[in-house]
Coordinates of C-alpha atoms in Angstrom, one line a residue:
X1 CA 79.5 70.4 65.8
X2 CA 76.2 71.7 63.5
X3 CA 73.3 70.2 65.6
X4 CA 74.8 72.8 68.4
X5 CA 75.4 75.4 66.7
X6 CA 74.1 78.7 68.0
X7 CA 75.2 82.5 67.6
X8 CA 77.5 84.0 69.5
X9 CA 76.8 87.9 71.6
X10 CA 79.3 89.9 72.7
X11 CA 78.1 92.4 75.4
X12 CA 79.9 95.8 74.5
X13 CA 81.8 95.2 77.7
X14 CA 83.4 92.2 76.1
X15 CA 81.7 89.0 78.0
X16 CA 81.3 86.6 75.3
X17 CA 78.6 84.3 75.4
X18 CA 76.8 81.4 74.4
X19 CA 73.1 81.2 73.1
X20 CA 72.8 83.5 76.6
X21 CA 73.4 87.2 77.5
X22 CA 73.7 88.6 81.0
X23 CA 71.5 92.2 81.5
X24 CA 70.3 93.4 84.6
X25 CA 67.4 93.4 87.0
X26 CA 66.1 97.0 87.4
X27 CA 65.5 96.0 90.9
X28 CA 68.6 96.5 91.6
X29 CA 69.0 100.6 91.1
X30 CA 65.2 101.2 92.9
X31 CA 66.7 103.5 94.8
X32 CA 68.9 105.8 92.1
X33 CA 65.4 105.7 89.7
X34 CA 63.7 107.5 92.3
X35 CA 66.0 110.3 91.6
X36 CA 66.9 110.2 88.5
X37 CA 65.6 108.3 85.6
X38 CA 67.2 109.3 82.5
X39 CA 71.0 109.7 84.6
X40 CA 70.2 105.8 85.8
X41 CA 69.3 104.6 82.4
X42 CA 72.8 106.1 81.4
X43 CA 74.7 104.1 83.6
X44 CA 73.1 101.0 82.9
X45 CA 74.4 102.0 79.1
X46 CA 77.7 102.9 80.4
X47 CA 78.3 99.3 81.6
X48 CA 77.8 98.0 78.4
X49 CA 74.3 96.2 79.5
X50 CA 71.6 95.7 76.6
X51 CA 69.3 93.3 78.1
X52 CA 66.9 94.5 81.3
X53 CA 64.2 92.7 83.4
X54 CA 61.8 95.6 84.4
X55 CA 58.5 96.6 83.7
X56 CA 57.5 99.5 85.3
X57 CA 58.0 103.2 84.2
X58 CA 59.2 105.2 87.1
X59 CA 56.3 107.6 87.2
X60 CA 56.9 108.1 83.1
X61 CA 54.6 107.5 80.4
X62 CA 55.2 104.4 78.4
X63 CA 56.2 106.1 75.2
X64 CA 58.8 108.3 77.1
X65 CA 60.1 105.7 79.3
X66 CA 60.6 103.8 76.1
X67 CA 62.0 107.0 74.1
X68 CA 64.7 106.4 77.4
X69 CA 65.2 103.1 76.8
X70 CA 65.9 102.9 73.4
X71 CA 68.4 106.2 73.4
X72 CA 70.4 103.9 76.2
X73 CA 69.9 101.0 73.8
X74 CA 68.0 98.9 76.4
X75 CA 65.6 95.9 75.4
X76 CA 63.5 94.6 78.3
X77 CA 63.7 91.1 77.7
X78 CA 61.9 90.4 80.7
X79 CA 58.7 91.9 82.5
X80 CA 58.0 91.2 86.1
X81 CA 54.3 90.4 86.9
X82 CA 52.5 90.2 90.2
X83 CA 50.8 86.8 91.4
X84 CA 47.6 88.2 92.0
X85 CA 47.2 89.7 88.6
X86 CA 48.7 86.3 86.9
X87 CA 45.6 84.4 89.2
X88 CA 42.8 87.4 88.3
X89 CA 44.2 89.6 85.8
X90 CA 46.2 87.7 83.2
X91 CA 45.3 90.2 80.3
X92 CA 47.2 92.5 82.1
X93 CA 50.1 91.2 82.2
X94 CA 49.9 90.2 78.8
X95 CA 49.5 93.7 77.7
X96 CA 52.2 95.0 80.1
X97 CA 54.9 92.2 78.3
X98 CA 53.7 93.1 75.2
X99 CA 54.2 97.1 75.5
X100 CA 57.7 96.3 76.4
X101 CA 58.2 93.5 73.4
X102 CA 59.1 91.6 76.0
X103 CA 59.3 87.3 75.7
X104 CA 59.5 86.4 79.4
X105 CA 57.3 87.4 82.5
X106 CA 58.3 86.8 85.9
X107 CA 56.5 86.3 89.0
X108 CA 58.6 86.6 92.3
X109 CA 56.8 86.3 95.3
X110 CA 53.6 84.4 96.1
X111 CA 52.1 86.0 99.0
X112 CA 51.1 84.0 102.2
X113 CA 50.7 84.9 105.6
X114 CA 53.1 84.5 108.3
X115 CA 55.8 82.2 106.3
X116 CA 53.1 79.5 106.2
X117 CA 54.3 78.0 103.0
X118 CA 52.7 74.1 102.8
X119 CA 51.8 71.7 100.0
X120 CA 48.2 73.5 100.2
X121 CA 50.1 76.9 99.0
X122 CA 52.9 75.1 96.7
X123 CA 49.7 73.5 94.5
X124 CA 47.7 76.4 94.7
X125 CA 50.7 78.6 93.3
X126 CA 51.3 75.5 90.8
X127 CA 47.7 75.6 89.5
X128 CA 47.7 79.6 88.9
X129 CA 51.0 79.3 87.3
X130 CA 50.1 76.6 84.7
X131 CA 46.8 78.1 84.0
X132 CA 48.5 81.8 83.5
X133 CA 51.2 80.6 81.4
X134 CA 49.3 78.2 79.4
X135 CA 47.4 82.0 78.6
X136 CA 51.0 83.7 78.2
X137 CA 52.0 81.2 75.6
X138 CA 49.2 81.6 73.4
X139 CA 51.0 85.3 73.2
X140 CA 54.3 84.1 72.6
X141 CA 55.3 85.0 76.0
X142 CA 57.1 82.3 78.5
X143 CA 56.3 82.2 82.2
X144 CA 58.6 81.8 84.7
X145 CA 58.8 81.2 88.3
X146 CA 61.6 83.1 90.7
X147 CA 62.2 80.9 93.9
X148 CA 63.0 82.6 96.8
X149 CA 63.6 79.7 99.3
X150 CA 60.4 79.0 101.0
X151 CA 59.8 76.3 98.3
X152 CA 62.8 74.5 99.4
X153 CA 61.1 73.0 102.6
X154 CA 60.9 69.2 103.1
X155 CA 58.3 67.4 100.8
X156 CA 58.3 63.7 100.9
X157 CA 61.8 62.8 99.8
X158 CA 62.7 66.2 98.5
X159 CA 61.1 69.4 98.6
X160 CA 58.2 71.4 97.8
X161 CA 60.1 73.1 95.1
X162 CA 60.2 69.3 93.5
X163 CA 56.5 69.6 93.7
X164 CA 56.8 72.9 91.7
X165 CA 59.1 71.2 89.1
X166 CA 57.8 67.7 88.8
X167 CA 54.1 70.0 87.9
X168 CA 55.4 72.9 86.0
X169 CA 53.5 71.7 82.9
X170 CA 52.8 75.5 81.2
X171 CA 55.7 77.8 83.0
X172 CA 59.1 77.5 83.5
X173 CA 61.6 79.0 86.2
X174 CA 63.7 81.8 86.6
X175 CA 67.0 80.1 89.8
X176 CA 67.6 83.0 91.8
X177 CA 71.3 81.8 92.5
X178 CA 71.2 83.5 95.8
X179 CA 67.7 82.2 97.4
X180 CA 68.4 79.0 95.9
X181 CA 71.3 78.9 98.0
X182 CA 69.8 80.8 100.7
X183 CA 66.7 78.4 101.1
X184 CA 69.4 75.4 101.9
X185 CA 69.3 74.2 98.5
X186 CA 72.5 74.1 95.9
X187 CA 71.8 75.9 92.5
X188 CA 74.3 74.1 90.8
X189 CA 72.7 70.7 91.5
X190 CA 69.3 71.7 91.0
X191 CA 70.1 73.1 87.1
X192 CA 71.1 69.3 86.6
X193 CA 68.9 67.7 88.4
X194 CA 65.8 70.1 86.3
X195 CA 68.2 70.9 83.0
X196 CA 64.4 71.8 80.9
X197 CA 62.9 74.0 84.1
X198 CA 65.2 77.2 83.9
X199 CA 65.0 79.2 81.7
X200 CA 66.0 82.3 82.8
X201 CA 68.8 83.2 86.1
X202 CA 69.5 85.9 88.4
X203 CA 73.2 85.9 89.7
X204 CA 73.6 87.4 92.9
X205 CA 76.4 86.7 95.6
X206 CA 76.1 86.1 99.4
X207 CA 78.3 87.6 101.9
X208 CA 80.5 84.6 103.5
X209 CA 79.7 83.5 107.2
X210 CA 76.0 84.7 106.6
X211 CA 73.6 81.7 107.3
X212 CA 70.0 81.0 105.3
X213 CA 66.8 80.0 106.1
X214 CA 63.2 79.4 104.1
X215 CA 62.0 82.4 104.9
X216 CA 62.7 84.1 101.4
X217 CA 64.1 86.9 103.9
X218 CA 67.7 88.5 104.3
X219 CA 69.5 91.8 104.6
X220 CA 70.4 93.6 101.7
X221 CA 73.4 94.1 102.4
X222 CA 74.8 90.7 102.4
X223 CA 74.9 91.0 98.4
X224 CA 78.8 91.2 97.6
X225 CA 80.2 91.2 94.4
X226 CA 79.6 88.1 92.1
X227 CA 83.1 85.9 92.8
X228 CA 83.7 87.2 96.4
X229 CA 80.9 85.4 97.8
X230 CA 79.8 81.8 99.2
X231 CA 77.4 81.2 96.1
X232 CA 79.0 78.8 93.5
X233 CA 79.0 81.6 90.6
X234 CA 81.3 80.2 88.6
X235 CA 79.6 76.4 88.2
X236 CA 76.1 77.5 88.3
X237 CA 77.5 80.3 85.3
X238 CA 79.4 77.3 83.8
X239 CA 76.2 74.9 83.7
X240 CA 74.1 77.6 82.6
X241 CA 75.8 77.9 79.5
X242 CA 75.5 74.3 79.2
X243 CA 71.9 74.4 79.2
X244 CA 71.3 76.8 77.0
X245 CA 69.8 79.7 79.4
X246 CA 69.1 82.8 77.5
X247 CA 69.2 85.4 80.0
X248 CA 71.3 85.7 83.5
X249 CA 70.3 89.0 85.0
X250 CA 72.8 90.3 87.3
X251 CA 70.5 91.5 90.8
X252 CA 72.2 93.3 93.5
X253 CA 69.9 95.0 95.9
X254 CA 73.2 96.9 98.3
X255 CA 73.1 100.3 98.7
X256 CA 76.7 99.4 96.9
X257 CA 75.0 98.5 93.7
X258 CA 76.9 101.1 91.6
X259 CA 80.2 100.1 92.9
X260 CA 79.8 96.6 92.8
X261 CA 78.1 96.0 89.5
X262 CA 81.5 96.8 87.8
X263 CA 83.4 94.5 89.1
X264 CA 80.8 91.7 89.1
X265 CA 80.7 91.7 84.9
X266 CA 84.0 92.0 85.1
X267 CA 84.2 89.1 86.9
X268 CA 81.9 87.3 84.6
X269 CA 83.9 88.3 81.7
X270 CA 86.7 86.4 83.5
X271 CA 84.8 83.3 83.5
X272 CA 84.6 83.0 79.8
X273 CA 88.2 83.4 78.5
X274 CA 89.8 80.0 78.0
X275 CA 92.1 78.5 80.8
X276 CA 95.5 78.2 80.5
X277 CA 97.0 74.0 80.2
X278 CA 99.3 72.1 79.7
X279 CA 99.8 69.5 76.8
X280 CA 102.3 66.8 78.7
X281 CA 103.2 65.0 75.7
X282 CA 105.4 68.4 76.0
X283 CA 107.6 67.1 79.2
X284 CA 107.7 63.1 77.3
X285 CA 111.1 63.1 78.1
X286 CA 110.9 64.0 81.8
X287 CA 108.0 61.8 82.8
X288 CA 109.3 58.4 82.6
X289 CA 112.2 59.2 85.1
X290 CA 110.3 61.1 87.7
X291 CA 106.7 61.0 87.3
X292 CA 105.9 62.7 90.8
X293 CA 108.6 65.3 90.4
X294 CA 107.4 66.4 86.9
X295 CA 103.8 66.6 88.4
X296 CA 105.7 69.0 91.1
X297 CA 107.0 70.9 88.6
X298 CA 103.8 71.3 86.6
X299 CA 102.4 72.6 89.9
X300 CA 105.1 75.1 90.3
X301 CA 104.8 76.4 87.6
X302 CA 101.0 77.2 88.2
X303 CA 99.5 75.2 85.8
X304 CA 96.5 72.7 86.7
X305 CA 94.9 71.8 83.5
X306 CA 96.2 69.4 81.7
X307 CA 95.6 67.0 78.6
X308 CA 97.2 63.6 78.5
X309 CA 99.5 63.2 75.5
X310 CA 98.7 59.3 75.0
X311 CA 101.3 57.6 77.3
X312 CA 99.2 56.2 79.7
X313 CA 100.4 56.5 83.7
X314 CA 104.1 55.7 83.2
X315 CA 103.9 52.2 84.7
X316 CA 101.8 53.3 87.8
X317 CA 98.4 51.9 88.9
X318 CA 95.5 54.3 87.6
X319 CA 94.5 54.9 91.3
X320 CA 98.3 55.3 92.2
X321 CA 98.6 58.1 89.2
X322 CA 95.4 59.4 90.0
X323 CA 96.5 60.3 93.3
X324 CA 99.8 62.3 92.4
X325 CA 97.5 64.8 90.0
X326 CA 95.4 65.4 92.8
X327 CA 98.4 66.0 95.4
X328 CA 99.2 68.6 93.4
X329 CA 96.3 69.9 92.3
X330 CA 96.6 69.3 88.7
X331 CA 93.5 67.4 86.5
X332 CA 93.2 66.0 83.3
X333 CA 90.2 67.9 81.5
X334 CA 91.3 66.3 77.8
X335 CA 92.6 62.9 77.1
X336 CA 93.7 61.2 74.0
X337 CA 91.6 59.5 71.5
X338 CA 94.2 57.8 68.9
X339 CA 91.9 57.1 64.7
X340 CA 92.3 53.1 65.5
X341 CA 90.8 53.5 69.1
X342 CA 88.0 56.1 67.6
X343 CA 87.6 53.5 65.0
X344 CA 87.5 50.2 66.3
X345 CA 86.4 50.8 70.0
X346 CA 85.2 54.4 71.5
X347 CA 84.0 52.5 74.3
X348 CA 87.7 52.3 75.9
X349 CA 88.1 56.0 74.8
X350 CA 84.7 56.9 76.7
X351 CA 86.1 54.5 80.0
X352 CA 89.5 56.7 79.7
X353 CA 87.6 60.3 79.6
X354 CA 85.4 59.0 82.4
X355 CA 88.7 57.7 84.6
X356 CA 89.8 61.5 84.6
X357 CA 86.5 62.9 84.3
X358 CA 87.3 65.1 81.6
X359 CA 85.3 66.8 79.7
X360 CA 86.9 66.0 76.0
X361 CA 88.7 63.5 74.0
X362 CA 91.3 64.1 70.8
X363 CA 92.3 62.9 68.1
X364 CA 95.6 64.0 66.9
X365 CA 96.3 62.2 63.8
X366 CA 94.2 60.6 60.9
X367 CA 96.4 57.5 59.5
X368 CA 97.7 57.6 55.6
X369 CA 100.3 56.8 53.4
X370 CA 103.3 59.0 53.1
X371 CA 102.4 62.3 52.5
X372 CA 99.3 61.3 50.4
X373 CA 95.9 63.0 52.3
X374 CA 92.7 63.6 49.9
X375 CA 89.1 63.6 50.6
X376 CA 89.1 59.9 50.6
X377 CA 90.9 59.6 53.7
X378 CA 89.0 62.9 54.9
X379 CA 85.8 60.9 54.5
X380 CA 86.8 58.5 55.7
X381 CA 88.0 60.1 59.4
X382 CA 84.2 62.1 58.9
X383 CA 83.0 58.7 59.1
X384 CA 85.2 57.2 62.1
X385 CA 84.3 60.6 63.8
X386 CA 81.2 61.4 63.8
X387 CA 80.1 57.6 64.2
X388 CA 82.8 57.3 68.1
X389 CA 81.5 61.8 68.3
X390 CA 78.1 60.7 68.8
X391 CA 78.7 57.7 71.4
X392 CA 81.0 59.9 73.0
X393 CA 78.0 63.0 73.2
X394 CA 75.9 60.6 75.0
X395 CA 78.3 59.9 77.7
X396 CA 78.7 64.1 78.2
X397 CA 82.5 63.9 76.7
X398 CA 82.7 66.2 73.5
X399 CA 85.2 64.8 70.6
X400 CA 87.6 67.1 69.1
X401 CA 89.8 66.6 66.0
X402 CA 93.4 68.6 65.7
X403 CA 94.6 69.4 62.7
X404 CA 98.3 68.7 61.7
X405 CA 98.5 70.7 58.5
X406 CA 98.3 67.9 55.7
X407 CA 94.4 69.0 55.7
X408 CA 94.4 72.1 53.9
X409 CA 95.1 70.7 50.4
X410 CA 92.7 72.2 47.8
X411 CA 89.3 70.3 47.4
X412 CA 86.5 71.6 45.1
X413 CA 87.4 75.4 45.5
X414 CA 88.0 75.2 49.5
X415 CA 90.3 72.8 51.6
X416 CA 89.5 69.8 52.8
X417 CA 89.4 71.1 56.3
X418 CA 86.8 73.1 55.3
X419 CA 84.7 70.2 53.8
X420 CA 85.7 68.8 58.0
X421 CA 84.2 71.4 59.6
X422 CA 80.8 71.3 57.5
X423 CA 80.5 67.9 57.9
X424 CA 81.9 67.5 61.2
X425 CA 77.9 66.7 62.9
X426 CA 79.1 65.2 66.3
X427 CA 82.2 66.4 66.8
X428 CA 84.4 69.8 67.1
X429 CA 88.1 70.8 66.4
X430 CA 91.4 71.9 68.6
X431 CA 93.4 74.3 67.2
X432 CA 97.3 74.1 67.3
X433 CA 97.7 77.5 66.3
X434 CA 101.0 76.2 65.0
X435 CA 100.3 73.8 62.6
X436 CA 97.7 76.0 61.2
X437 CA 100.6 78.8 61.0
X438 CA 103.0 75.9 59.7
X439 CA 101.5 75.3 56.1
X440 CA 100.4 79.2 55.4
X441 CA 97.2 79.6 57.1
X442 CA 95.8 82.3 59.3
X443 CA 94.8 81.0 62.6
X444 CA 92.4 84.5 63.4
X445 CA 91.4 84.0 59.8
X446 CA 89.9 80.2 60.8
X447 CA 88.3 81.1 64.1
X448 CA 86.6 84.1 62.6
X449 CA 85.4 82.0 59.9
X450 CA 84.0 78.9 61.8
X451 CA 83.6 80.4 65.6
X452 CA 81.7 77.8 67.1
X453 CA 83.9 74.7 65.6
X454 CA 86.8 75.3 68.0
X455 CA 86.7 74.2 71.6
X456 CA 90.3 73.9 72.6
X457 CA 93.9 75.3 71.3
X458 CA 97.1 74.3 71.6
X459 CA 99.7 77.4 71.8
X460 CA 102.9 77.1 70.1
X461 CA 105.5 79.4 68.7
X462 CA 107.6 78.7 65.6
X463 CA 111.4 79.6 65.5
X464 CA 111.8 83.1 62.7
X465 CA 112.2 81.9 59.1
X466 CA 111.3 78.3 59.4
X467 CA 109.3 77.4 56.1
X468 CA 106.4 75.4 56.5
X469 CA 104.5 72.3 54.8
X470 CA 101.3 70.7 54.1
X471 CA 103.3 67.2 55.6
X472 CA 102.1 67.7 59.3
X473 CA 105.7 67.7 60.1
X474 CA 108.5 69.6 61.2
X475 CA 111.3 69.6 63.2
X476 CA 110.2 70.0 66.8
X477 CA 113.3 72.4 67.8
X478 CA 111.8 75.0 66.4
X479 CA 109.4 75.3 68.8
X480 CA 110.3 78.7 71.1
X481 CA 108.8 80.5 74.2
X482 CA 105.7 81.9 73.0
X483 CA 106.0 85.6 71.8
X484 CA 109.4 85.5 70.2
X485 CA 108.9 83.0 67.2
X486 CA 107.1 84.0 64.1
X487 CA 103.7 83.2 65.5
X488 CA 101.6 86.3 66.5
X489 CA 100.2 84.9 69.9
X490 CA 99.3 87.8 71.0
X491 CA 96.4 88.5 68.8
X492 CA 95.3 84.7 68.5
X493 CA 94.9 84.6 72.0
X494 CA 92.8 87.8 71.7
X495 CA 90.8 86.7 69.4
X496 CA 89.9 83.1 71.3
X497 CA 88.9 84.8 74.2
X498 CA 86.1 86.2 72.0
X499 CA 85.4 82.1 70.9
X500 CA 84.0 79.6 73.2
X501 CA 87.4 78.2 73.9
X502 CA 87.2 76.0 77.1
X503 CA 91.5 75.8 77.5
X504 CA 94.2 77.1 75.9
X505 CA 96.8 74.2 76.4
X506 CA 100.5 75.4 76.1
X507 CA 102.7 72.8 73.9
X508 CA 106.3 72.6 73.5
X509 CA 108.2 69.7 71.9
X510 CA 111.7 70.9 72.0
X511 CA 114.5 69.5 73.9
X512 CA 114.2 73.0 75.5
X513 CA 110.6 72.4 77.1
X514 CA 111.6 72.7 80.7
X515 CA 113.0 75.9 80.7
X516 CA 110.5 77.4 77.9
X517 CA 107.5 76.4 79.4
X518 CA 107.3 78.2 82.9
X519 CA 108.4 81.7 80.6
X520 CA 105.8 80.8 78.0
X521 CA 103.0 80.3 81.2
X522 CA 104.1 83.8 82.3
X523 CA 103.9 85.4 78.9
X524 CA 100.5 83.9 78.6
X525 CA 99.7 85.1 82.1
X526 CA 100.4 88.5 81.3
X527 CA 98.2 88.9 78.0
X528 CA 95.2 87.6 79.9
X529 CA 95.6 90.4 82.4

């Protein structure tokens, strides 16, 4: 999809991310840069972090503590910057962000005396942060506000931080995950309800059974490691990459910081690889005899993600169907979008999404005669697709086209898939890593070359020696458990944890699909660990 196209980073310890990188808050080893500066430095490196939020020296001159920083290949990205020299001293802080090549400051506390925190203090801080940042951006450099849950006090029919937000004309906001949470507010919905205000994010986790307050106060020691906690990591993480948020800067203030930081990027990393689905077009056969006990099965077999395969609910009421995926835990996160529907009414495509509230709709199949595909009818599904793409963007539902093969037929010294993908404005693709494999092409080859076009997979082995086609068709017996066809799984799904897959949908069409699919879950299981 080009109008959302952005570059992908790949922290050395293998997080992949979107248009955002995750660094660290040097606030978080205070106490080990007391001791030891250059040996702290070190094992920020040794985690594979580039991207601090600092600003101070640690007793060192600025052209030593830089020396430091770029032998540990550190980039502040970020400078904190005290309110009173943002209200008095703004030149200084301009100077300070600018010795480090820093593009964001950050202001984190705004002083007032004994936790009075009113409308009278939310404006005044709103006044000296507009005026300061409206100085900052004449420097290139972007203001932003860290909460720390005194703003989150009643204010006519929200709260004063709505004050903040609603008035934010010249800075923007850094969510503090943690005192978000803390103050009695919830991250994830404020990132919807202000999608332009944050620009920056400090994840931080809260010990469970701990309670907050608005005092922007709370033992250190509550931090746990990111996932552990009662803080919503994973959907504010989620939404953040939605929104575009350059920089989420891990903060852990224990004394466990050393220990725990490990584990908490490891954790993060976990977040990005693609979940594991189901494709239940695969289990066709099954469902119309036993809808309930096929869900059960599904559920047994550990799956919960699935994409509808274009057979409606089997005979049963919406509601009625509805309620069986839920019983057993299972959702529909991608639902069919047949060329006709695409063509001659999305709207019904967009109600169908919305029923499930899933996040994407496919296409499987562009329409033509016999065997005969060429860039007329390629233009022609550009057309249908990015006309239904874009009404389908403005509901929140992304539309995804999946290959079958007959599309990589020569065309003006590429194929005509690639002609698609450059073309393909308001919509993305799903690979079958199959019918990719099927006609001669390299899967790894095709997500290495357009990295940002592929949102969802489909994962499907090929039976040894079976010759492939440009037709889109083959004979669905050859389908085996994943790892022992012809198919080399194992590095694709490598290589799409490095992509900004969503799900990796497991597909089987054989006859064979019952007993194939739990080993091929397994076998998939065991790669991503």
């Amino acid at each position: 999809m080009k109008q959302v196209l952005t570059l992908v980073g790949i922290l050395a310890f293998v997080i992949p991310v979107s248009a955002q990188e995750v660094g660290l808050q040097l606030y978080s080893l205070r106490n080990q840069f007391k001791e030891d500066v250059p040996g702290t430095l070190k094992i920020i490196k040794g985690w594979g972090i580039t991207k601090i939020e600092g600003g101070g020296t640690y007793g060192l001159s600025l052209e030593d503590f830089k020396k430091m920083l770029a032998e540990n290949n550190l980039d502040v990205v970020s400078v904190g910057a005290g309110f009173g020299d943002l209200e008095n001293n703004v030149d200084k802080v301009i100077e300070n962000a600018k010795n480090f090549d820093a593009k964001y400051v950050m202001c984190a506390w705004v002083p007032h005396d004994d936790n009075k925190w009113d409308l009278e203090e939310t404006e005044h801080a709103t006044k000296v942060f507009n005026e300061a940042g409206k100085k900052l951006k004449e420097h290139g450099l972007i203001l932003a506000y860290h909460p720390h849950g005194y703003e989150f006090r009643p204010w006519k029919d929200g709260t004063l931080f709505d004050y903040m937000a609603q008035n934010a004309t010249d800075y923007t906001f850094e969510l503090d995950v943690f005192w978000a949470h803390h103050g009695g507010a919830d991250p994830l919905a404020l990132m919807k309800k202000y999608p332009d205000k944050f620009t920056l994010m400090h994840l931080k986790d809260m010990e469970h059974g701990i309670e907050g307050n608005n005092t922007g106060h709370e033992d250190v020691e509550t931090n746990v490691i990111l996932g552990q906690g009662q803080v919503d990591i994973a959907g504010t993480v989620a939404e953040a990459k939605k929104l575009g948020i350059e920089y989420m800067f891990i903060e852990d203030e224990s004394s466990r910081v050393v220990e725990q930081v490990p584990p908490s990027l490891e954790y993060l990393r976990s977040l990005d690889e693609p979940e594991i689905g189901l494709q239940i077009y695969s289990l066709r056969n099954v469902f119309p005899t036993d809808v309930s006990g096929t869900f059960a099965k599904i559920k047994s077999w550990g799956i919960h993600n699935l994409e509808d395969g274009n057979d409606g609910t089997y005979g049963y009421a919406m509601e009625k169907y509805k309620a069986m995926l839920a019983k057993n835990d299972l959702k529909i996160v991608s639902v069919s979008a047949p060329f006709e529907e695409l063509q001659n009414s999305p709207e019904t495509v967009i109600e169908r999404a919305k029923e499930y509230g899933a996040k994407y709709a496919v296409c499987f199949w562009i329409p033509h005669k016999d065997t005969i595909f060429t860039i007329k009818e390629t233009k022609l599904a550009l057309d249908v697709f990015n006309k239904a793409g874009k009404k389908l963007e403005e509901e929140g539902i992304t539309l995804a086209y999946h290959p079958h093969g007959y599309e990589f037929r020569p065309y003006e010294g590429e194929l005509l898939l690639d002609y698609m993908v450059k073309n393909s404005d308001y919509f993305d693709f799903e690979m079958d890593v199959y019918w990719f494999a099927h006609p001669g092409e390299d899967p790894i080859a095709w997500l290495r070359k357009y990295p940002q076009e592929f949102k969802l997979m489909h994962i499907k082995d090929c039976e040894k020696g079976v010759k492939g086609n440009q037709n889109g068709k083959s004979d669905v017996e050859t389908n085996v458990v994943l790892g022992t066809g012809q198919i080399d799984i194992e590095a694709i799904v490598e290589e799409a944890k490095k992509m900004d897959i969503d799900y990796i949908f497991i597909e089987d069409e054989s006859s064979r699909s019952e007993e194939q699919i739990p080993e091929s879950f397994d076998y998939l299981k065991d790669l991503k660990n």
